[in-house]
Coordinates of C-alpha atoms and ligand atoms in Angstrom, one line a residue:
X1 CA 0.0 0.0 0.0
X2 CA 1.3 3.7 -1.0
X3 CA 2.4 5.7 2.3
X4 CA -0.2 7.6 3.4
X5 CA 1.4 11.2 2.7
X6 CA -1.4 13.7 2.9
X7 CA -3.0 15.0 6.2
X8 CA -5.6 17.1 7.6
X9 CA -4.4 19.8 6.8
X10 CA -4.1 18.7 2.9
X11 CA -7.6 18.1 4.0
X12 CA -8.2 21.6 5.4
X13 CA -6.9 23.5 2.1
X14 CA -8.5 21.2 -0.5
X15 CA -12.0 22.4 0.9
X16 CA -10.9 25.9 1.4
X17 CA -10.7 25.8 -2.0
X18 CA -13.8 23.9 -2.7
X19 CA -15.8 26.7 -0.8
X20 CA -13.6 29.7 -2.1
X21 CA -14.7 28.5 -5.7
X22 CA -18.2 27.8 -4.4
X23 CA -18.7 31.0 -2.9
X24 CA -17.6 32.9 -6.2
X25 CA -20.0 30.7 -8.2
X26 CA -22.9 32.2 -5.8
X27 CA -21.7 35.7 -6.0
X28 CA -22.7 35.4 -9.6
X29 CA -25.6 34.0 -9.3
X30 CA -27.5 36.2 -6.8
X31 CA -27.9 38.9 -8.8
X32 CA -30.0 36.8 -11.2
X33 CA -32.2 35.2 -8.1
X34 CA -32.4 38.8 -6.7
X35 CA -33.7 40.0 -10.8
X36 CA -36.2 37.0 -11.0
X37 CA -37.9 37.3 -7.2
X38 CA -41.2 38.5 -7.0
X39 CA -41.6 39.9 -3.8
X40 CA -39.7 42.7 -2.4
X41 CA -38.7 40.7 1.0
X42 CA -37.3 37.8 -1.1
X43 CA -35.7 40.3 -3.8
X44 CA -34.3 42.4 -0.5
X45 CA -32.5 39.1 1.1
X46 CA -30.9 38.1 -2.3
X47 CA -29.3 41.7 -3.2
X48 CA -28.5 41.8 0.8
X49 CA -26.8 38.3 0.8
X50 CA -24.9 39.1 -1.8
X51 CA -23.0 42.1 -0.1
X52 CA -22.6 39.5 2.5
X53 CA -20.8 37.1 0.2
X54 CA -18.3 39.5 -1.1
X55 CA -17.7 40.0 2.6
X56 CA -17.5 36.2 3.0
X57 CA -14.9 35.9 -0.1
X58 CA -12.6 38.4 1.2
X59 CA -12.4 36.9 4.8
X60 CA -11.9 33.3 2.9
X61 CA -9.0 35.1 1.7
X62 CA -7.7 36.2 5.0
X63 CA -7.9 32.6 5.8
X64 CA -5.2 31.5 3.0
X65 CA -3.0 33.7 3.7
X66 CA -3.0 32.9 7.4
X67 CA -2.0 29.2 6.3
X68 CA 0.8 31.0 4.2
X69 CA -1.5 29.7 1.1
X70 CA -2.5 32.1 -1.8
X71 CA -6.1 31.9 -2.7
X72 CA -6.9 29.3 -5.3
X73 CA -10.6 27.8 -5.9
X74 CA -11.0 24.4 -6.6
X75 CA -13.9 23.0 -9.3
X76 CA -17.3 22.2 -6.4
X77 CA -19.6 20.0 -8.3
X78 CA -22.3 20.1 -5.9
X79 CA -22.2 23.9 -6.1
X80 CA -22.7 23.9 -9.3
X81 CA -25.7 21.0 -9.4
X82 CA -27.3 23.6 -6.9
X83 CA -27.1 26.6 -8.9
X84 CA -28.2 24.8 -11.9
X85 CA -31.5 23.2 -9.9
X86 CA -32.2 26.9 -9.3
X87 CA -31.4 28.0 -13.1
X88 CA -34.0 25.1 -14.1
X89 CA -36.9 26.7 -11.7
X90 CA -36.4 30.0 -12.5
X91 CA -37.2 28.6 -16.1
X92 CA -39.6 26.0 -15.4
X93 CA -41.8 28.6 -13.4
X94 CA -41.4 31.7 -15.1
X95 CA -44.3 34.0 -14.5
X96 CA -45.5 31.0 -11.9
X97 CA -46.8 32.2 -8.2
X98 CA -44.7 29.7 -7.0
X99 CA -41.6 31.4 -8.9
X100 CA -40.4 32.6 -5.0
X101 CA -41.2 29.5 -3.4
X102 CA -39.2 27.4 -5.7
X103 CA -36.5 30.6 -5.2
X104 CA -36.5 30.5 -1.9
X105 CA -35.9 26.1 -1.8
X106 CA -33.1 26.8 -3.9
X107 CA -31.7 29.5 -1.6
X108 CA -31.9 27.7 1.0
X109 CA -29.8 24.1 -0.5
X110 CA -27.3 26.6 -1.3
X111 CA -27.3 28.0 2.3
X112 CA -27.4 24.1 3.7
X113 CA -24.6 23.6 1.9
X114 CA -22.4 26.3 3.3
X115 CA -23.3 25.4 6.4
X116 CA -21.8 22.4 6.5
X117 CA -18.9 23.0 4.4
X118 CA -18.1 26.1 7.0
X119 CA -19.0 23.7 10.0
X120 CA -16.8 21.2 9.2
X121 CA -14.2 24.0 8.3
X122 CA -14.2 25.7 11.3
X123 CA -14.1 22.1 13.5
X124 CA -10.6 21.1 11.2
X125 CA -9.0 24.6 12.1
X126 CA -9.8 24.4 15.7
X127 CA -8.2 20.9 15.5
X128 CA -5.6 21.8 13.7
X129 CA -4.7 24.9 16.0
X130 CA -5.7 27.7 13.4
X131 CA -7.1 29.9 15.9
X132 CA -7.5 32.7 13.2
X133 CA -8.7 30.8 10.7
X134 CA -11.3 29.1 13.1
X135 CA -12.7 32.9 14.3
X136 CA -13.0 33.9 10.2
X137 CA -14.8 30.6 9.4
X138 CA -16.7 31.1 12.2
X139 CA -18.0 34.3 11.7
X140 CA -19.3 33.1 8.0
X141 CA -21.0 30.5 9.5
X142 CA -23.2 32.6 11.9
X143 CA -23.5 34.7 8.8
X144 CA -24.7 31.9 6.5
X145 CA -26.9 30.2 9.6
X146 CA -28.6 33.7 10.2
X147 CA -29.5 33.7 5.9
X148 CA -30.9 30.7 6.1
X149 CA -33.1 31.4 9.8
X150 CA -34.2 34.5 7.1
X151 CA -35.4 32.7 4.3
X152 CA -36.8 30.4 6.7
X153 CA -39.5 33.0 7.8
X154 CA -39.6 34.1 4.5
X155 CA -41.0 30.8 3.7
X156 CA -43.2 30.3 6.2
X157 CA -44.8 33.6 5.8
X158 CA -45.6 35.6 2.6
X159 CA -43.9 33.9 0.0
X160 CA -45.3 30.4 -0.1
X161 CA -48.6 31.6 1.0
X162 CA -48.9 33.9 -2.3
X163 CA -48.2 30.6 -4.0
X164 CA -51.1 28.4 -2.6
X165 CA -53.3 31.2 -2.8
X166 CA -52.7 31.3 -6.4
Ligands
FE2_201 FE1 -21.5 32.3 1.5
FE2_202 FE1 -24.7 32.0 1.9

């Protein structure tokens, strides 16, 4: 068997740059979720989440370089599976009342999905005794877990009722 040569910290930077890429990918596709929503709420949390994720891609970079690493994104499939689900609905229900709804269920995978990748993020640094890397990822995580408590409400309020009442 080939000696095992990569560690966590391989571990650690390969999904720094899985969510570096990731998080570009969603930068550009706000904007177009933000252009499509319906209601003002929804089309408010898009543009505002958005400012948010340039924030978030700027402290990902402080991150590299604390690791001595220059910032590099690596190809996320399931990123791009997610944005394409919501390129599909925005499509598929065009001039729909349940445009928002379907909007917001895409929102919200893409928030699940930084969640965890920041989660799990955040627990390697800690383990691997990045303490500034671990307060940055941190920080985008509450940032990302307060999105998704957003579109949550949104959800269970306006948005999906406009679509069943359609
Ligand atoms: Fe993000
Ligand atoms: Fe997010």
């Amino acid at each position: 068997m080939a000696k095992q040569t990569k560690d966590l910290n391989d571990l650690f930077h390969e999904t720094l740059k899985d969510i570096y890429y990731a998080e570009k990918q969603i930068l550009r596709a706000l904007p177009r979720m933000a252009k499509n929503a319906q209601s003002d709420e929804l089309r408010q949390a898009f543009e505002q989440h958005r400012t948010e994720t340039e924030g978030q891609i700027e402290r990902l970079e402080k991150v590299f370089e604390s690791i001595g690493k220059s910032p590099r994104g690596k190809t996320c499939d399931a990123i791009i599976g997610i944005i394409d689900e919501s390129k599909e609905v925005m499509e598929d229900f065009a001039n729909s009342d349940a445009l928002d709804a379907g909007l917001l269920a895409a929102a919200q995978a893409v928030e699940h999905y930084e969640i965890s990748r920041y989660g799990t993020l955040r627990t390697w640094a800690t383990q691997l005794g990045l303490t500034e890397a671990a307060s940055l990822l941190d920080e985008t995580l509450e940032e990302e877990k307060r999105t998704d408590t957003l579109l949550s409400k949104l959800a269970t309020s306006s948005v999906n009722n406009q679509a069943k009442a359609a």
